[in-house]
Amino acid sequence: ALRLARALEPGLHRRIGSVFGRVDVLLTPTTATPPPPVGTFDGLSGWETDQAMIAACPYAWPWNVLGWPGVNVPAGLTAGGLPLGAQLLGPSHAEERLISLAAQLEEVERWPERHPETSW
């Protein structure tokens, strides 16, 4: 399976990387659902945890597999006050671009001044 996956990598880099001929950065949700309650993954096997995480984070793992950079940034709160995130994703070697963009967003959105309500 590993040899097959590694053999497919160049094609995936070309296919997914072609979008960066038209855009500099992709913006996607960090997760497909709001944060799960504490304890959701307790008692799951390693395989079950992996499957649950892949389902919860379908936008993150392809970038991890490709080895390309991404940065998670705040994107608001759920109605219940839990934090939501967005990802800024880039092509290979775009770390500087992503960190710079995240820093600009941090300044404009004044993230250090924002704190969620806590009920604990």
PDB file of C-alpha atoms in Angstrom:
ATOM      1  CA  ALA A   1       0.000   0.000   0.000  1.00  0.00           C
ATOM      2  CA  LEU A   2       2.832   2.385   0.840  1.00  0.00           C
ATOM      3  CA  ARG A   3       4.611   1.783  -2.497  1.00  0.00           C
ATOM      4  CA  LEU A   4       1.361   2.416  -4.379  1.00  0.00           C
ATOM      5  CA  ALA A   5       0.674   5.588  -2.404  1.00  0.00           C
ATOM      6  CA  ARG A   6       4.204   6.875  -3.042  1.00  0.00           C
ATOM      7  CA  ALA A   7       3.899   6.055  -6.745  1.00  0.00           C
ATOM      8  CA  LEU A   8       0.705   8.130  -6.951  1.00  0.00           C
ATOM      9  CA  GLU A   9       2.217  11.166  -5.211  1.00  0.00           C
ATOM     10  CA  PRO A  10       3.648  12.940  -8.299  1.00  0.00           C
ATOM     11  CA  GLY A  11       0.282  12.795 -10.048  1.00  0.00           C
ATOM     12  CA  LEU A  12      -1.493  14.140  -6.974  1.00  0.00           C
ATOM     13  CA  HIS A  13       1.020  16.968  -6.677  1.00  0.00           C
ATOM     14  CA  ARG A  14       0.389  17.926 -10.308  1.00  0.00           C
ATOM     15  CA  ARG A  15      -3.393  17.538 -10.136  1.00  0.00           C
ATOM     16  CA  ILE A  16      -3.957  19.361  -6.857  1.00  0.00           C
ATOM     17  CA  GLY A  17      -1.101  21.786  -7.446  1.00  0.00           C
ATOM     18  CA  SER A  18      -2.596  22.958 -10.730  1.00  0.00           C
ATOM     19  CA  VAL A  19      -5.077  25.103  -8.794  1.00  0.00           C
ATOM     20  CA  PHE A  20      -2.171  27.304  -7.715  1.00  0.00           C
ATOM     21  CA  GLY A  21      -1.768  28.498 -11.274  1.00  0.00           C
ATOM     22  CA  ARG A  22      -5.025  30.419 -10.653  1.00  0.00           C
ATOM     23  CA  VAL A  23      -4.943  31.202  -6.920  1.00  0.00           C
ATOM     24  CA  ASP A  24      -2.260  31.906  -4.326  1.00  0.00           C
ATOM     25  CA  VAL A  25      -3.970  30.362  -1.286  1.00  0.00           C
ATOM     26  CA  LEU A  26      -6.950  28.108  -0.656  1.00  0.00           C
ATOM     27  CA  LEU A  27      -9.356  28.805   2.205  1.00  0.00           C
ATOM     28  CA  THR A  28     -11.225  25.787   3.562  1.00  0.00           C
ATOM     29  CA  PRO A  29     -12.941  24.856   6.802  1.00  0.00           C
ATOM     30  CA  THR A  30     -10.631  23.155   9.275  1.00  0.00           C
ATOM     31  CA  THR A  31     -13.238  20.574  10.188  1.00  0.00           C
ATOM     32  CA  ALA A  32     -16.445  19.273   8.628  1.00  0.00           C
ATOM     33  CA  THR A  33     -18.328  19.578  11.912  1.00  0.00           C
ATOM     34  CA  PRO A  34     -18.150  21.704  15.049  1.00  0.00           C
ATOM     35  CA  PRO A  35     -15.723  20.467  17.717  1.00  0.00           C
ATOM     36  CA  PRO A  36     -16.822  17.164  19.261  1.00  0.00           C
ATOM     37  CA  PRO A  37     -17.565  17.027  22.970  1.00  0.00           C
ATOM     38  CA  VAL A  38     -14.723  16.168  25.334  1.00  0.00           C
ATOM     39  CA  GLY A  39     -14.429  12.390  25.601  1.00  0.00           C
ATOM     40  CA  THR A  40     -15.791  11.615  22.125  1.00  0.00           C
ATOM     41  CA  PHE A  41     -12.708   9.602  21.213  1.00  0.00           C
ATOM     42  CA  ASP A  42     -12.231   7.925  24.590  1.00  0.00           C
ATOM     43  CA  GLY A  43     -12.142   4.144  24.320  1.00  0.00           C
ATOM     44  CA  LEU A  44     -11.695   4.069  20.539  1.00  0.00           C
ATOM     45  CA  SER A  45      -8.970   1.919  19.032  1.00  0.00           C
ATOM     46  CA  GLY A  46      -6.205   3.584  17.034  1.00  0.00           C
ATOM     47  CA  TRP A  47      -7.946   2.619  13.778  1.00  0.00           C
ATOM     48  CA  GLU A  48     -11.306   3.939  14.993  1.00  0.00           C
ATOM     49  CA  THR A  49      -9.701   7.193  16.108  1.00  0.00           C
ATOM     50  CA  ASP A  50      -8.014   7.600  12.714  1.00  0.00           C
ATOM     51  CA  GLN A  51     -11.313   7.010  10.906  1.00  0.00           C
ATOM     52  CA  ALA A  52     -13.173   9.457  13.160  1.00  0.00           C
ATOM     53  CA  MET A  53     -10.496  12.111  12.637  1.00  0.00           C
ATOM     54  CA  ILE A  54     -10.486  11.632   8.857  1.00  0.00           C
ATOM     55  CA  ALA A  55     -14.271  12.035   8.844  1.00  0.00           C
ATOM     56  CA  ALA A  56     -14.103  15.122  11.065  1.00  0.00           C
ATOM     57  CA  CYS A  57     -11.201  16.719   9.173  1.00  0.00           C
ATOM     58  CA  PRO A  58     -11.564  15.775   5.492  1.00  0.00           C
ATOM     59  CA  TYR A  59      -9.952  19.017   4.346  1.00  0.00           C
ATOM     60  CA  ALA A  60      -6.744  18.695   6.385  1.00  0.00           C
ATOM     61  CA  TRP A  61      -5.409  15.206   5.775  1.00  0.00           C
ATOM     62  CA  PRO A  62      -4.818  15.522   1.990  1.00  0.00           C
ATOM     63  CA  TRP A  63      -2.434  18.407   2.665  1.00  0.00           C
ATOM     64  CA  ASN A  64      -0.660  16.364   5.310  1.00  0.00           C
ATOM     65  CA  VAL A  65      -0.279  13.482   2.861  1.00  0.00           C
ATOM     66  CA  LEU A  66       1.099  15.820   0.184  1.00  0.00           C
ATOM     67  CA  GLY A  67       3.478  17.383   2.695  1.00  0.00           C
ATOM     68  CA  TRP A  68       2.283  20.879   1.775  1.00  0.00           C
ATOM     69  CA  PRO A  69       1.885  23.731   4.253  1.00  0.00           C
ATOM     70  CA  GLY A  70      -1.305  24.873   5.876  1.00  0.00           C
ATOM     71  CA  VAL A  71      -2.147  27.122   8.793  1.00  0.00           C
ATOM     72  CA  ASN A  72      -5.272  27.062  10.919  1.00  0.00           C
ATOM     73  CA  VAL A  73      -6.822  30.409  11.839  1.00  0.00           C
ATOM     74  CA  PRO A  74      -9.847  31.396  13.948  1.00  0.00           C
ATOM     75  CA  ALA A  75     -13.079  31.642  11.962  1.00  0.00           C
ATOM     76  CA  GLY A  76     -15.696  32.375  14.599  1.00  0.00           C
ATOM     77  CA  LEU A  77     -17.703  30.515  17.192  1.00  0.00           C
ATOM     78  CA  THR A  78     -20.570  28.057  17.115  1.00  0.00           C
ATOM     79  CA  ALA A  79     -23.910  29.094  18.593  1.00  0.00           C
ATOM     80  CA  GLY A  80     -22.745  27.280  21.739  1.00  0.00           C
ATOM     81  CA  GLY A  81     -19.528  29.306  21.918  1.00  0.00           C
ATOM     82  CA  LEU A  82     -17.093  26.658  20.667  1.00  0.00           C
ATOM     83  CA  PRO A  83     -14.316  27.868  18.367  1.00  0.00           C
ATOM     84  CA  LEU A  84     -14.387  27.197  14.630  1.00  0.00           C
ATOM     85  CA  GLY A  85     -11.331  27.292  12.404  1.00  0.00           C
ATOM     86  CA  ALA A  86     -10.447  27.869   8.800  1.00  0.00           C
ATOM     87  CA  GLN A  87      -7.364  26.669   6.956  1.00  0.00           C
ATOM     88  CA  LEU A  88      -5.153  28.640   4.654  1.00  0.00           C
ATOM     89  CA  LEU A  89      -3.541  26.085   2.351  1.00  0.00           C
ATOM     90  CA  GLY A  90      -0.694  26.577  -0.067  1.00  0.00           C
ATOM     91  CA  PRO A  91       1.528  24.709  -2.472  1.00  0.00           C
ATOM     92  CA  SER A  92       4.902  23.274  -1.582  1.00  0.00           C
ATOM     93  CA  HIS A  93       7.259  25.831  -0.006  1.00  0.00           C
ATOM     94  CA  ALA A  94       4.505  28.416   0.656  1.00  0.00           C
ATOM     95  CA  GLU A  95       5.085  28.580   4.414  1.00  0.00           C
ATOM     96  CA  GLU A  96       6.201  32.219   4.362  1.00  0.00           C
ATOM     97  CA  ARG A  97       3.124  33.270   2.378  1.00  0.00           C
ATOM     98  CA  LEU A  98       0.735  31.462   4.736  1.00  0.00           C
ATOM     99  CA  ILE A  99       2.367  32.732   7.930  1.00  0.00           C
ATOM    100  CA  SER A 100       2.388  36.271   6.551  1.00  0.00           C
ATOM    101  CA  LEU A 101      -1.298  36.080   5.619  1.00  0.00           C
ATOM    102  CA  ALA A 102      -2.204  34.598   9.018  1.00  0.00           C
ATOM    103  CA  ALA A 103      -0.280  37.414  10.751  1.00  0.00           C
ATOM    104  CA  GLN A 104      -2.139  40.032   8.708  1.00  0.00           C
ATOM    105  CA  LEU A 105      -5.478  38.441   9.604  1.00  0.00           C
ATOM    106  CA  GLU A 106      -4.469  38.298  13.277  1.00  0.00           C
ATOM    107  CA  GLU A 107      -3.735  42.016  13.246  1.00  0.00           C
ATOM    108  CA  VAL A 108      -6.871  43.052  11.348  1.00  0.00           C
ATOM    109  CA  GLU A 109      -9.199  40.767  13.307  1.00  0.00           C
ATOM    110  CA  ARG A 110      -7.474  41.550  16.650  1.00  0.00           C
ATOM    111  CA  TRP A 111      -7.429  37.894  17.711  1.00  0.00           C
ATOM    112  CA  PRO A 112      -5.415  38.468  20.906  1.00  0.00           C
ATOM    113  CA  GLU A 113      -8.277  40.640  22.204  1.00  0.00           C
ATOM    114  CA  ARG A 114     -10.971  38.008  21.588  1.00  0.00           C
ATOM    115  CA  HIS A 115     -11.818  35.351  24.147  1.00  0.00           C
ATOM    116  CA  PRO A 116     -14.676  32.851  24.045  1.00  0.00           C
ATOM    117  CA  GLU A 117     -17.132  32.722  26.898  1.00  0.00           C
ATOM    118  CA  THR A 118     -16.199  29.889  29.233  1.00  0.00           C
ATOM    119  CA  SER A 119     -18.604  27.795  31.206  1.00  0.00           C
ATOM    120  CA  TRP A 120     -15.988  25.686  32.962  1.00  0.00           C
TER     121      TRP A 120
END
